[in-house]
Coordinates of N, CA and C in Angstrom, one line a residue:
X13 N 43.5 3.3 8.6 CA 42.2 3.1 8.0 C 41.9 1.6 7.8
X14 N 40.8 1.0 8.6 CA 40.7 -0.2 8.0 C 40.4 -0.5 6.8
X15 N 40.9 -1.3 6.3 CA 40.5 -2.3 4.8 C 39.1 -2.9 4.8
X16 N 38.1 -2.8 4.3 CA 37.0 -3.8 4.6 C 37.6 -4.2 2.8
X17 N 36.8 -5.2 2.2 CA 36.8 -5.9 0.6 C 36.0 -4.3 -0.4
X18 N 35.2 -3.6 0.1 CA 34.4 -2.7 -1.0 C 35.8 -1.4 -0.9
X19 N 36.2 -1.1 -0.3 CA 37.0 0.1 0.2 C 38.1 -0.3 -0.4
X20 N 38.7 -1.1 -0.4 CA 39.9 -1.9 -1.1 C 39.2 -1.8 -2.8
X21 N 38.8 -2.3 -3.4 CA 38.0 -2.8 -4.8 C 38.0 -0.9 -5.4
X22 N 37.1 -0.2 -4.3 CA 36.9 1.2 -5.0 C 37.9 2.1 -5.1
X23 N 39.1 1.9 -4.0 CA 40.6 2.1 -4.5 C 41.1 1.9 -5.4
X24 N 41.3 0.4 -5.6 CA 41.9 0.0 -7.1 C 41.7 0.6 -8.5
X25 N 40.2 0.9 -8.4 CA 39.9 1.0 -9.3 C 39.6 2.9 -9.2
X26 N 40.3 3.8 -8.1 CA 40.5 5.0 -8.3 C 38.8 5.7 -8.1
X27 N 38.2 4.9 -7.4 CA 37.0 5.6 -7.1 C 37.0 6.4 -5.8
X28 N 36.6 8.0 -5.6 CA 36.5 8.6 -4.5 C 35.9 8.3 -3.4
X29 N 36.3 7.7 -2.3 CA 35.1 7.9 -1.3 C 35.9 8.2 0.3
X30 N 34.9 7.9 1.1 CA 35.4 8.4 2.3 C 34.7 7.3 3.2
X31 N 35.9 6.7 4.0 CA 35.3 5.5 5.2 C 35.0 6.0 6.4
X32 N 33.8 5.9 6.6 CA 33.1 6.0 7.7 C 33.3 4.8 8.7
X33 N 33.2 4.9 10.3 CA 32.9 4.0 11.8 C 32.2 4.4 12.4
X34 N 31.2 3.3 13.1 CA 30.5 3.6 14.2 C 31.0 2.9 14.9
X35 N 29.9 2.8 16.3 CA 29.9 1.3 17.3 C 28.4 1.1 16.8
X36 N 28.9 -0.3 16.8 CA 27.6 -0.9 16.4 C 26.7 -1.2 17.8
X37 N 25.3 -1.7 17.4 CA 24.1 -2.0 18.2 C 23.5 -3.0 17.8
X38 N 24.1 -4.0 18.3 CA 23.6 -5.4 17.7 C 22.0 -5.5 17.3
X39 N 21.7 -5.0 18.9 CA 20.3 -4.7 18.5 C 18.8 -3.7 18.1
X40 N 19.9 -3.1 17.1 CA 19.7 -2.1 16.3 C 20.8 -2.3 15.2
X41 N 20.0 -2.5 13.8 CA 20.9 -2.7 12.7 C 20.0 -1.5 11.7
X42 N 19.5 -0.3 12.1 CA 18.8 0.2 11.0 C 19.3 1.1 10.8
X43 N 19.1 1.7 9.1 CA 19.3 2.4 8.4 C 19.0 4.0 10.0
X44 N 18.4 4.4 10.2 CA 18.2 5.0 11.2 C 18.7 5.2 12.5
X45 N 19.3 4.3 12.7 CA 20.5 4.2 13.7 C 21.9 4.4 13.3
X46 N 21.9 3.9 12.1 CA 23.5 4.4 11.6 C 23.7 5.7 11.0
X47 N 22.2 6.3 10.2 CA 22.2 7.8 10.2 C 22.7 8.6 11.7
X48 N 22.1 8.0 13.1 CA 22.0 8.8 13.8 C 23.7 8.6 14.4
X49 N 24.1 7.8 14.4 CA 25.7 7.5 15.0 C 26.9 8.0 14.3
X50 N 26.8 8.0 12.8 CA 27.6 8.9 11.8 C 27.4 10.1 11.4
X51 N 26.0 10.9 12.1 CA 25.9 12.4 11.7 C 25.6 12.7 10.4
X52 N 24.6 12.1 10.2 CA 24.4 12.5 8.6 C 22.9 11.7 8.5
X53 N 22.3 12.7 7.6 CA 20.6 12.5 7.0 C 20.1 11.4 6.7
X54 N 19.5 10.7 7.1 CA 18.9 9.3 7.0 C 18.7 9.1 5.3
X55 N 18.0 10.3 4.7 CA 17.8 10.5 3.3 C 19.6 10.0 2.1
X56 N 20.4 10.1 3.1 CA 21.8 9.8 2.3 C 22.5 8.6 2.6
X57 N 21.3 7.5 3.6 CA 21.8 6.7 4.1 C 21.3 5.5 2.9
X58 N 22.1 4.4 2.6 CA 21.2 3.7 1.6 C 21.4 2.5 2.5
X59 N 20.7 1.4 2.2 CA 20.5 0.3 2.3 C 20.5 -0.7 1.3
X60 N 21.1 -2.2 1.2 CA 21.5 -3.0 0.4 C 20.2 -4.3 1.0
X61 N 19.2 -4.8 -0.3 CA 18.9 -5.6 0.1 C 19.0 -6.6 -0.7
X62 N 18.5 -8.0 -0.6 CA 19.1 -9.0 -1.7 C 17.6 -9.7 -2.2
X63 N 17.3 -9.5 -3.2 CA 16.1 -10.2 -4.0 C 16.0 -11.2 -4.5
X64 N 15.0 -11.9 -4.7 CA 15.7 -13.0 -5.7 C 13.9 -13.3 -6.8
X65 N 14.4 -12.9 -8.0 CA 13.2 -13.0 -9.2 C 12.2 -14.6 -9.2
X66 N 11.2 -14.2 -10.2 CA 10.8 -15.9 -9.6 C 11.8 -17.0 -11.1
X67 N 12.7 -16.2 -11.5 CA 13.4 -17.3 -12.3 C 14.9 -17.4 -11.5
X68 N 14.7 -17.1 -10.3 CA 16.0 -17.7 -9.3 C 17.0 -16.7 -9.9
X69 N 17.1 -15.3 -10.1 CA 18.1 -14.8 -10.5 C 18.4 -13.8 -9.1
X70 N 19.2 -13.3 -8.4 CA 19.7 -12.6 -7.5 C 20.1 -11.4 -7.7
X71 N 19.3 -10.4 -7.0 CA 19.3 -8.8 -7.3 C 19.9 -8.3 -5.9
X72 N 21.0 -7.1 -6.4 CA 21.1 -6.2 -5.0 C 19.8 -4.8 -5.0
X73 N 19.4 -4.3 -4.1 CA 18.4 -3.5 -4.3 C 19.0 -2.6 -3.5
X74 N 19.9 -1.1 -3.8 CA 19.8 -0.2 -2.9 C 18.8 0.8 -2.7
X75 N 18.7 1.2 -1.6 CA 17.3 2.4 -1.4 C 17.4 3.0 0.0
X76 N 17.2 4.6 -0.4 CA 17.8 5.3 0.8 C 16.9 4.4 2.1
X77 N 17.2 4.5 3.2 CA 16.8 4.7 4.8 C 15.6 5.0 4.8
X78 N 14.9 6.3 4.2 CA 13.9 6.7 4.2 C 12.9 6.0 3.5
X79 N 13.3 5.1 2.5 CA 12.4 3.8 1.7 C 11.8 2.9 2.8
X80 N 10.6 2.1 1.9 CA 10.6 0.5 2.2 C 10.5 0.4 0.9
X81 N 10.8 -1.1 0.5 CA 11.0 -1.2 -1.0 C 9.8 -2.0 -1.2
X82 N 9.4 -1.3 -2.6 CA 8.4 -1.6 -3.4 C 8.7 -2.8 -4.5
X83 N 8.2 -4.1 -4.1 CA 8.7 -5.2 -4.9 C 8.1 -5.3 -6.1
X84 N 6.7 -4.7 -6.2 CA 6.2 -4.4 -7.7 C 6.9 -3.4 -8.2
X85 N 7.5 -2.4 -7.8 CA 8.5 -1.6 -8.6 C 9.7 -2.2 -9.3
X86 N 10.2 -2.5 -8.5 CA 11.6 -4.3 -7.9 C 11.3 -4.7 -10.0
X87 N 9.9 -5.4 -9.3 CA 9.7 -6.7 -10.9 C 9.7 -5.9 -11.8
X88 N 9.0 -4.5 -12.0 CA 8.7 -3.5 -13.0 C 10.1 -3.6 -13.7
X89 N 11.0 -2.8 -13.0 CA 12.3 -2.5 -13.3 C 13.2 -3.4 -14.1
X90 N 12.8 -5.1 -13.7 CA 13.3 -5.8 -14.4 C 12.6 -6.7 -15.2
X91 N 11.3 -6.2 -15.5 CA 10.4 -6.8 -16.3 C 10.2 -8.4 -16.4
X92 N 10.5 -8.3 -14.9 CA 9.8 -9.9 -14.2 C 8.5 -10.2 -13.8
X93 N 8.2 -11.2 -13.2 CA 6.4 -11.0 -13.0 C 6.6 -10.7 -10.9
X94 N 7.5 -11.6 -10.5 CA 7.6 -11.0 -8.9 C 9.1 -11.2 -8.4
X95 N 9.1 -10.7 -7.7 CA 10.5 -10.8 -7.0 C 10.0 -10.9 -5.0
X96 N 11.2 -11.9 -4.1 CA 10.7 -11.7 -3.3 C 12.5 -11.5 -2.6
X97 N 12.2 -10.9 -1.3 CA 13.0 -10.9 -0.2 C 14.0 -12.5 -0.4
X98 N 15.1 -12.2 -0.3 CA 15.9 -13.4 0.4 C 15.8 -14.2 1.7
X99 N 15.6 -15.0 2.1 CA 15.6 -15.2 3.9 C 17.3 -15.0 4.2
X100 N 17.5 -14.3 5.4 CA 18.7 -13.9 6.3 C 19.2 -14.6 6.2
X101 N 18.4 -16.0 6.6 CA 19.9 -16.9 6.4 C 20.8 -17.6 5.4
X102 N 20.0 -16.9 3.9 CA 20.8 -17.3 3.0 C 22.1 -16.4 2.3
X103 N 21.5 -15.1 3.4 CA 22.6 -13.8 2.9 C 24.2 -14.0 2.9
X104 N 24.5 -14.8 3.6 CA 25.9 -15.3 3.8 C 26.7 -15.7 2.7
X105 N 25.9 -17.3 2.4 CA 25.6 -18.1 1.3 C 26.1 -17.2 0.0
X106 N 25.2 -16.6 -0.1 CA 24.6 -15.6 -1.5 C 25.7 -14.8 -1.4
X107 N 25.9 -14.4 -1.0 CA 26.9 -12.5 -0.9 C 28.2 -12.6 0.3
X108 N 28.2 -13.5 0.9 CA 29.7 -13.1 1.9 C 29.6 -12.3 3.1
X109 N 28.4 -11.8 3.0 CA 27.8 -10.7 4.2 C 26.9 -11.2 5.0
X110 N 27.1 -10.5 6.2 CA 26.2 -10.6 7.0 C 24.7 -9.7 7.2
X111 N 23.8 -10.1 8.1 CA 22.7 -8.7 7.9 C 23.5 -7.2 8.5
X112 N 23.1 -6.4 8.1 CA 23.8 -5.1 9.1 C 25.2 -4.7 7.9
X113 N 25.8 -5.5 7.3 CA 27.0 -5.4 6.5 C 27.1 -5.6 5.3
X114 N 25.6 -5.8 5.0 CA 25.5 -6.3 3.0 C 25.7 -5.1 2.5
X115 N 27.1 -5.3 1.1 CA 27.5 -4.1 0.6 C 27.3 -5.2 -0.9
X116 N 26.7 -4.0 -1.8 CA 26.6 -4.1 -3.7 C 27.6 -4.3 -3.8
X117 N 28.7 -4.0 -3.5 CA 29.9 -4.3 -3.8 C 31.1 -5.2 -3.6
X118 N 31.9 -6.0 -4.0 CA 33.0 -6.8 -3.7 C 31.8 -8.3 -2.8
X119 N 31.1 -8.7 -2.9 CA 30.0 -9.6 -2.9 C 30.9 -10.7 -3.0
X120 N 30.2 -12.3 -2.9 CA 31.6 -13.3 -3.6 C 30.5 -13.3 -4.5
X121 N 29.5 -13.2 -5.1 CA 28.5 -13.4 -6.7 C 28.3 -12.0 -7.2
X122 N 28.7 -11.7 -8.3 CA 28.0 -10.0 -9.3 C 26.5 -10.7 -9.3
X123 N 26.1 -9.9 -8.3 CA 24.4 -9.7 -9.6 C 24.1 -8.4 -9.8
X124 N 23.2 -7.7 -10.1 CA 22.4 -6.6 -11.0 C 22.4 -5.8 -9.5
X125 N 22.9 -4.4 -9.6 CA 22.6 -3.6 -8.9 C 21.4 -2.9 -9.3
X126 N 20.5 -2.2 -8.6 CA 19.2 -1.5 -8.5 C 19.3 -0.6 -8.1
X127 N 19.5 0.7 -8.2 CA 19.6 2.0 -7.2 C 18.4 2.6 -7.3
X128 N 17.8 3.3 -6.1 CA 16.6 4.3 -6.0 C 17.1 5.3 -6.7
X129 N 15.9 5.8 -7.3 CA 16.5 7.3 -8.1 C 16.7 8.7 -7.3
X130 N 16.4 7.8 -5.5 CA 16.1 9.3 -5.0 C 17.5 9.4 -4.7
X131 N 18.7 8.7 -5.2 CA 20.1 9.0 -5.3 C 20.2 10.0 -6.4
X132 N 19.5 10.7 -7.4 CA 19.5 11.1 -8.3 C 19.8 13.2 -7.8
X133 N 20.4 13.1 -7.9 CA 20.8 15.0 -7.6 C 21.6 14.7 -6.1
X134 N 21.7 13.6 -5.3 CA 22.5 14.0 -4.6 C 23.6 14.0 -4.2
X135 N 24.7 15.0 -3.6 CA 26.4 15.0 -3.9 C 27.0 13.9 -3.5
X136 N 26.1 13.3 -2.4 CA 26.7 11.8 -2.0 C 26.1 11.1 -1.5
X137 N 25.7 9.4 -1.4 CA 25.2 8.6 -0.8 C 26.3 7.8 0.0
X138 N 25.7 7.2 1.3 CA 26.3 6.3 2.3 C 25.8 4.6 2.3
X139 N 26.8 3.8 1.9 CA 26.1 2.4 1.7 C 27.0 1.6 2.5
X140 N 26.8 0.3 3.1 CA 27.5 -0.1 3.8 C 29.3 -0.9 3.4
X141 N 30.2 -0.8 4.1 CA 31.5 -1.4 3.4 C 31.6 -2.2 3.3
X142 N 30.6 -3.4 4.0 CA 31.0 -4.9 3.9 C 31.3 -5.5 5.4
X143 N 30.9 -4.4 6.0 CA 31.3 -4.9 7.3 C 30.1 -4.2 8.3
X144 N 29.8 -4.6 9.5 CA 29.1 -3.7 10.3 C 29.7 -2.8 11.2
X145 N 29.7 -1.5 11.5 CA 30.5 -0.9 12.0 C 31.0 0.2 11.3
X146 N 30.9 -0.1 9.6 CA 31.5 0.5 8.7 C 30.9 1.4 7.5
X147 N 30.8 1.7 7.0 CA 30.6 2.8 5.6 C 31.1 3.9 4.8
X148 N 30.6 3.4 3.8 CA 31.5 4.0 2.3 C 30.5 5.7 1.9
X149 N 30.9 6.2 1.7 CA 30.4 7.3 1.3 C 31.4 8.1 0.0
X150 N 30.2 8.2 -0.7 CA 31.2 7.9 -2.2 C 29.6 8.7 -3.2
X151 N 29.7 9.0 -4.8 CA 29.2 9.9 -5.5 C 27.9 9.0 -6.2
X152 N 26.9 9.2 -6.2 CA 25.9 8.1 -6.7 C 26.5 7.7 -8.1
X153 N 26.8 9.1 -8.6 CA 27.2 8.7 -10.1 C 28.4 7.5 -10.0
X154 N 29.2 7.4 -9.1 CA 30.3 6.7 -9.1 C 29.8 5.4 -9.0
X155 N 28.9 5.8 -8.1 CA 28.3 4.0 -7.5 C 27.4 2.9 -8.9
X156 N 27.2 4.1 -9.4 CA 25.9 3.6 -10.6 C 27.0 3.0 -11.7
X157 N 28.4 4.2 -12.2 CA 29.4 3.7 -12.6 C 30.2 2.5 -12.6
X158 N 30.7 2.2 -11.3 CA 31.1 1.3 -10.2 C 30.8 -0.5 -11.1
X159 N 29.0 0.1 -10.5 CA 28.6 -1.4 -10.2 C 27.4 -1.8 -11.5
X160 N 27.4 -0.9 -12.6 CA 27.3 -1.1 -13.7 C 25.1 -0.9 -13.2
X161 N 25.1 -0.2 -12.3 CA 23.5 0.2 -11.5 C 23.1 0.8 -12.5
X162 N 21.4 -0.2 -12.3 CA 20.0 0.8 -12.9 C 19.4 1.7 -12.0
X163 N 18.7 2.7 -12.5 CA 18.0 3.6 -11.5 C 16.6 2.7 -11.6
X164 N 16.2 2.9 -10.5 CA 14.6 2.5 -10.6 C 13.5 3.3 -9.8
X165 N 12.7 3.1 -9.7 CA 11.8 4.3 -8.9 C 10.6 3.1 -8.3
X166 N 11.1 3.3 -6.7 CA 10.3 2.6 -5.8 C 9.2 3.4 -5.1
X167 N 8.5 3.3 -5.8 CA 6.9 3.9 -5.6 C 6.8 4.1 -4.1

């Protein structure tokens, strides 16, 4: 089994999950293409994105595959006035990750995890390991647990 940094961290700390591989598609990094390569429902696939408030604070945002995220929901949730997208090229910088491989987890900075609530009733979500190629599939409740996650509801 490879080691990615989130897979390792959710070990230590005795959290359930199961490592998923694909081959990747450089040119294809979506949420929709990695449902279709790993066999499993787009609706269980999440995606990690990185925010940042207008007082410079840095948010992870997960939200199934089936989302686009709602950044007035985003500010709601953290009762800011806006929040915008990161540019790619700061993703590295910010988190250790690359695009295709941003995982809420094992990050080199903690910030605030955000989870969609449509993780809410289901037996598992898929988020990426930190790597591309890779994913963690593990219990929402664990993840919300985990990474100390708010639920939010992206309109």
């Amino acid at each position: 089994m490879s080691k990615t940094n989130v897979a390792r961290l959710l070990k230590q700390s005795d959290v359930p999950f199961d490592l998923l591989s694909y081959t990747v598609d450089e040119e294809d990094l979506s949420a929709q293409n990695v449902a279709r390569k790993i066999n499993y429902p787009l609706s269980s696939i999440f995606k990690t994105l990185v925010l940042e408030t207008d007082q410079k604070q840095h948010i992870f945002a997960v939200i199934s595959g089936e989302e686009e995220l709602d950044l007035k929901a985003v500010a709601l949730a953290l009762s800011t006035k806006k929040v915008q997208m990161v540019p790619m090229n700061d993703l590295m910088r910010l988190t250790g990750y690359i695009r295709g491989g941003v995982a809420p987890i094992g990050a080199k900075k903690t910030f605030p995890v955000l989870l969609s609530d449509r993780a809410v009733g289901q037996s598992y979500m898929i988020i990426s390991a930190g790597k591309r190629g890779w994913q963690i599939k593990l219990a929402p409740d664990d993840f919300l647990t985990f990474t100390n996650g708010i639920l939010f509801t992206n309109r």
